[in-house]
Tab-separated table of C-alpha atoms in Angstrom:
chain	number	residue	atom	x	y	z
A	775	MET	CA	24.807	25.104	-21.013
A	776	TRP	CA	24.075	22.641	-18.103
A	777	LYS	CA	25.752	19.436	-18.443
A	778	LYS	CA	26.250	16.632	-15.432
A	779	GLN	CA	26.535	12.664	-15.425
A	780	PHE	CA	24.182	10.070	-14.056
A	781	ALA	CA	24.186	6.224	-13.641
A	782	ALA	CA	20.331	5.856	-14.507
A	783	VAL	CA	17.741	7.511	-16.514
A	784	PHE	CA	14.415	7.400	-15.845
A	785	LEU	CA	11.154	8.937	-18.006
A	786	ASP	CA	7.665	9.856	-17.364
A	787	MET	CA	5.511	7.941	-19.829
A	788	ASP	CA	2.354	10.224	-20.619
A	789	GLY	CA	3.429	13.847	-21.809
A	790	ALA	CA	7.153	12.587	-21.587
A	791	LEU	CA	7.927	10.085	-23.982
A	792	LEU	CA	4.141	10.189	-25.328
A	793	ASP	CA	1.476	12.131	-26.767
A	794	SER	CA	-1.795	10.287	-25.854
A	795	GLY	CA	-4.161	12.577	-26.549
A	796	ASN	CA	-7.432	13.585	-24.620
A	797	HIS	CA	-8.874	9.671	-24.803
A	798	ALA	CA	-8.393	9.087	-20.896
A	799	GLN	CA	-9.821	11.971	-20.304
A	800	GLN	CA	-13.141	10.695	-22.177
A	801	VAL	CA	-13.252	7.773	-19.808
A	802	TRP	CA	-12.734	9.677	-16.402
A	803	MET	CA	-15.514	12.500	-17.721
A	804	GLN	CA	-18.171	9.345	-18.405
A	805	TRP	CA	-17.073	7.312	-15.091
A	806	ALA	CA	-17.759	11.128	-12.960
A	807	GLN	CA	-20.920	11.737	-14.951
A	808	GLN	CA	-22.058	7.886	-14.020
A	809	HIS	CA	-21.608	8.654	-10.538
A	810	GLY	CA	-22.350	12.020	-9.799
A	811	ILE	CA	-19.370	13.249	-9.792
A	812	ASP	CA	-18.352	17.139	-10.719
A	813	GLU	CA	-15.822	16.567	-13.565
A	814	ALA	CA	-14.039	19.702	-12.599
A	815	LEU	CA	-12.648	18.155	-10.035
A	816	LEU	CA	-11.082	15.551	-12.521
A	817	GLY	CA	-7.983	18.255	-13.423
A	818	GLU	CA	-4.970	17.222	-14.549
A	819	GLN	CA	-4.651	14.630	-11.759
A	820	ILE	CA	-5.921	11.746	-14.220
A	821	HIS	CA	-2.592	12.108	-16.282
A	822	SER	CA	-0.448	12.349	-13.066
A	823	GLN	CA	-1.711	9.981	-10.384
A	824	ARG	CA	-2.831	6.644	-10.332
A	825	VAL	CA	-6.544	5.509	-10.514
A	826	GLN	CA	-6.823	3.731	-7.129
A	827	GLU	CA	-6.158	7.678	-5.769
A	828	ILE	CA	-8.178	9.378	-7.626
A	829	VAL	CA	-10.889	7.028	-7.118
A	830	ARG	CA	-10.075	7.354	-3.491
A	831	ARG	CA	-10.178	11.003	-3.504
A	832	LEU	CA	-12.910	11.653	-5.369
A	833	ALA	CA	-15.596	8.790	-4.359
A	834	PRO	CA	-14.564	7.561	-1.162
A	835	HIS	CA	-17.876	5.975	-0.783
A	836	LEU	CA	-17.847	3.073	-3.928
A	837	ASP	CA	-16.069	-0.016	-3.984
A	838	THR	CA	-12.447	0.968	-4.930
A	839	LEU	CA	-11.127	-2.368	-6.115
A	840	GLN	CA	-14.460	-2.536	-8.220
A	841	GLU	CA	-14.354	1.191	-9.578
A	842	VAL	CA	-10.435	0.393	-10.222
A	843	ASN	CA	-10.917	-2.643	-12.123
A	844	ALA	CA	-13.710	-1.073	-14.601
A	845	LEU	CA	-12.040	1.890	-14.718
A	846	GLU	CA	-8.765	0.236	-15.925
A	847	ALA	CA	-10.291	-2.033	-18.455
A	848	ALA	CA	-12.131	0.858	-20.002
A	849	LEU	CA	-8.493	2.924	-20.081
A	850	LEU	CA	-7.139	-0.329	-21.745
A	851	GLN	CA	-9.772	-0.215	-24.470
A	852	MET	CA	-9.494	3.420	-25.100
A	853	THR	CA	-5.894	2.774	-25.492
A	854	GLN	CA	-6.581	-0.051	-27.493
A	855	ARG	CA	-8.572	1.910	-30.165
A	856	HIS	CA	-6.589	5.469	-30.363
A	857	GLN	CA	-2.682	5.099	-30.823
A	858	SER	CA	-0.855	7.381	-28.815
A	859	GLN	CA	2.078	9.200	-31.019
A	860	LEU	CA	5.742	9.232	-29.784
A	861	GLN	CA	7.196	12.930	-29.211
A	862	GLN	CA	8.949	14.153	-31.341
A	863	GLY	CA	13.090	13.289	-30.904
A	864	VAL	CA	11.864	10.296	-28.541
A	865	SER	CA	13.236	8.032	-30.755
A	866	GLU	CA	16.635	9.273	-31.586
A	867	LEU	CA	16.815	10.377	-27.501
A	868	LEU	CA	16.366	6.103	-26.890
A	869	GLN	CA	19.307	5.299	-29.352
A	870	ALA	CA	21.782	7.720	-27.630
A	871	LEU	CA	21.279	5.796	-24.004
A	872	GLY	CA	22.955	2.799	-25.769
A	873	GLU	CA	23.975	0.393	-22.414
A	874	THR	CA	22.867	2.987	-20.214
A	875	PRO	CA	20.364	1.441	-17.168
A	876	TRP	CA	17.248	3.585	-18.392
A	877	GLY	CA	12.795	2.647	-17.797
A	878	VAL	CA	9.928	3.846	-17.713
A	879	VAL	CA	7.744	4.904	-14.469
A	880	THR	CA	4.318	6.085	-14.878
A	881	GLN	CA	1.481	5.979	-13.012
A	882	SER	CA	-0.766	3.609	-15.680
A	883	HIS	CA	-1.047	-0.382	-15.077
A	884	ARG	CA	1.687	-1.906	-16.716
A	885	ALA	CA	-1.026	-3.627	-19.332
A	886	ARG	CA	-2.177	-0.407	-20.615
A	887	ALA	CA	1.817	1.308	-20.289
A	888	GLU	CA	3.152	-1.759	-22.481
A	889	ALA	CA	-0.089	-1.449	-25.066
A	890	GLN	CA	0.526	2.416	-25.541
A	891	LEU	CA	4.453	2.147	-25.933
A	892	GLN	CA	3.739	-0.792	-28.913
A	893	GLN	CA	1.336	0.996	-30.729
A	894	ALA	CA	3.471	3.973	-30.663
A	895	GLY	CA	5.912	1.663	-32.439
A	896	MET	CA	8.584	1.736	-29.249
A	897	GLN	CA	10.173	-1.411	-27.757
A	898	ARG	CA	9.379	-2.878	-24.215
A	899	PRO	CA	11.940	-0.880	-22.492
A	900	PRO	CA	14.348	-2.844	-20.268
A	901	LEU	CA	12.387	-1.554	-16.783
A	902	MET	CA	9.120	-0.605	-16.240
A	903	VAL	CA	7.532	0.597	-13.085
A	904	GLY	CA	3.507	0.443	-13.007
A	905	ALA	CA	0.889	1.569	-10.740
A	906	GLU	CA	0.120	-1.819	-9.387
A	907	GLN	CA	4.238	-2.107	-8.595
A	908	VAL	CA	3.892	0.132	-5.720
A	909	SER	CA	1.826	0.700	-2.479
A	910	SER	CA	1.584	4.621	-3.217
A	911	GLY	CA	1.846	6.917	-6.567
A	912	ARG	CA	3.464	10.191	-7.621
A	913	PRO	CA	4.538	12.612	-5.557
A	914	ASP	CA	5.364	9.472	-3.648
A	915	PRO	CA	8.973	8.927	-4.324
A	916	GLU	CA	8.431	5.060	-4.007
A	917	PRO	CA	7.865	4.505	-7.693
A	918	TYR	CA	11.532	6.037	-8.097
A	919	LEU	CA	13.029	4.496	-5.619
A	920	LEU	CA	11.599	1.516	-6.854
A	921	ALA	CA	13.153	1.842	-10.133
A	922	ALA	CA	16.755	3.012	-8.708
A	923	SER	CA	16.759	-0.285	-6.248
A	924	PHE	CA	16.544	-2.936	-9.883
A	925	TYR	CA	20.050	-1.142	-10.810
A	926	GLY	CA	21.406	-0.786	-8.057
A	927	VAL	CA	22.332	2.581	-7.975
A	928	ASP	CA	22.193	5.431	-5.934
A	929	PRO	CA	18.979	7.782	-6.470
A	930	ARG	CA	21.148	10.877	-6.033
A	931	ASP	CA	23.002	9.558	-9.631
A	932	CYS	CA	19.948	9.399	-11.388
A	933	LEU	CA	18.226	11.532	-14.104
A	934	VAL	CA	14.342	12.011	-14.235
A	935	PHE	CA	12.659	13.100	-17.448
A	936	GLU	CA	8.999	14.128	-15.992
A	937	SER	CA	6.198	16.430	-17.521
A	938	ASP	CA	4.533	17.033	-14.477
A	939	GLU	CA	4.374	18.604	-10.970
A	940	ALA	CA	3.688	15.681	-9.114
A	941	GLY	CA	6.298	13.534	-10.741
A	942	ILE	CA	8.778	16.300	-10.471
A	943	LYS	CA	8.073	16.521	-6.566
A	944	ALA	CA	8.253	12.301	-6.747
A	945	ALA	CA	11.281	12.215	-7.976
A	946	GLN	CA	13.131	15.043	-6.026
A	947	ALA	CA	11.688	13.610	-2.996
A	948	ALA	CA	13.441	10.481	-4.189
A	949	GLY	CA	16.812	12.457	-4.209
A	950	MET	CA	16.831	12.454	-7.940
A	951	THR	CA	18.046	14.810	-10.342
A	952	VAL	CA	15.016	16.259	-12.805
A	953	ILE	CA	14.614	17.888	-16.524
A	954	ALA	CA	10.809	18.546	-16.878
A	955	ILE	CA	9.935	18.852	-20.284
A	956	THR	CA	7.354	21.209	-21.094
A	957	ASN	CA	4.800	19.146	-23.717
A	958	ARG	CA	1.604	18.877	-21.386
A	959	HIS	CA	2.487	21.958	-19.058
A	960	GLN	CA	3.592	25.702	-19.240
A	961	ARG	CA	6.895	26.290	-17.842
A	962	HIS	CA	5.869	27.938	-14.635
A	963	HIS	CA	4.069	24.935	-13.843
A	964	LEU	CA	7.425	23.308	-14.029
A	965	GLN	CA	10.088	25.422	-12.167
A	966	ARG	CA	10.533	23.344	-9.008
A	967	ALA	CA	12.649	21.150	-12.025
A	968	ASP	CA	16.072	21.580	-11.561
A	969	VAL	CA	16.155	22.585	-15.702
A	970	VAL	CA	12.820	22.910	-18.042
A	971	ILE	CA	13.350	22.464	-21.539
A	972	SER	CA	10.903	22.889	-24.221
A	973	GLY	CA	11.770	19.661	-26.339
A	974	TRP	CA	13.948	16.638	-26.574
A	975	ARG	CA	16.150	18.357	-29.572
A	976	SER	CA	17.345	20.452	-26.012
A	977	ILE	CA	18.831	17.253	-24.772
A	978	ILE	CA	22.615	15.395	-26.030
A	979	LEU	CA	24.058	11.900	-24.777
A	980	HIS	CA	27.391	11.624	-24.071
A	981	PRO	CA	27.396	7.434	-23.171
A	982	GLN	CA	30.552	7.049	-20.613
A	983	ARG	CA	31.986	3.145	-19.873
A	984	GLN	CA	29.549	3.700	-16.442
A	985	GLY	CA	26.693	6.056	-16.680
A	986	ILE	CA	26.068	9.294	-19.467
A	987	VAL	CA	26.265	12.361	-19.389
A	988	ILE	CA	23.582	14.492	-20.287
A	989	GLU	CA	24.065	18.037	-21.944
A	990	VAL	CA	21.094	20.923	-22.099
A	991	VAL	CA	22.061	22.779	-24.841
A	992	ALA	CA	18.922	25.328	-25.184
């Protein structure tokens, strides 16, 4: 059993909170085909990195801003056509957080992230850090450091729920504790996390006067 107290909790969106299927992958594959880019180079980065970073890496010869705007528009349209689902146990988890400072940290732009959460039936979180709010995305710690600064808490007192390696690296580089959830990747891909769980049912939350105690039971 693992048990620890935290001042704030931050959650990755795609993979941890939501099951958004492979719809984003369709947009990226069409983009790659249009520009003669090997689709195999997309990999899992389309779920874990910001659009602008993927474009710069795979197509440095293109106008980054123009491509990002086009991709974000296409991804938003895809989001509006295909509803994401909350991962099993998420509703209970968010309810149990109570007054604990918490937020969503995502590599998606806020408009798309908010649309996905709304479609899944989740209310707007008290804090959301999106791709356009930081100068560097994961695995850089900036997104998580920004989240901690919003609440004025020490990053070392923060817990992050993540679902991929880049996010784990970002949170740990920020000095935060990480619980990885195996919704998208197998356990051996997430071993650098402090704790790895197979689902939200493995978590029990104990709100305190200040902060919250997180208990892992399985």
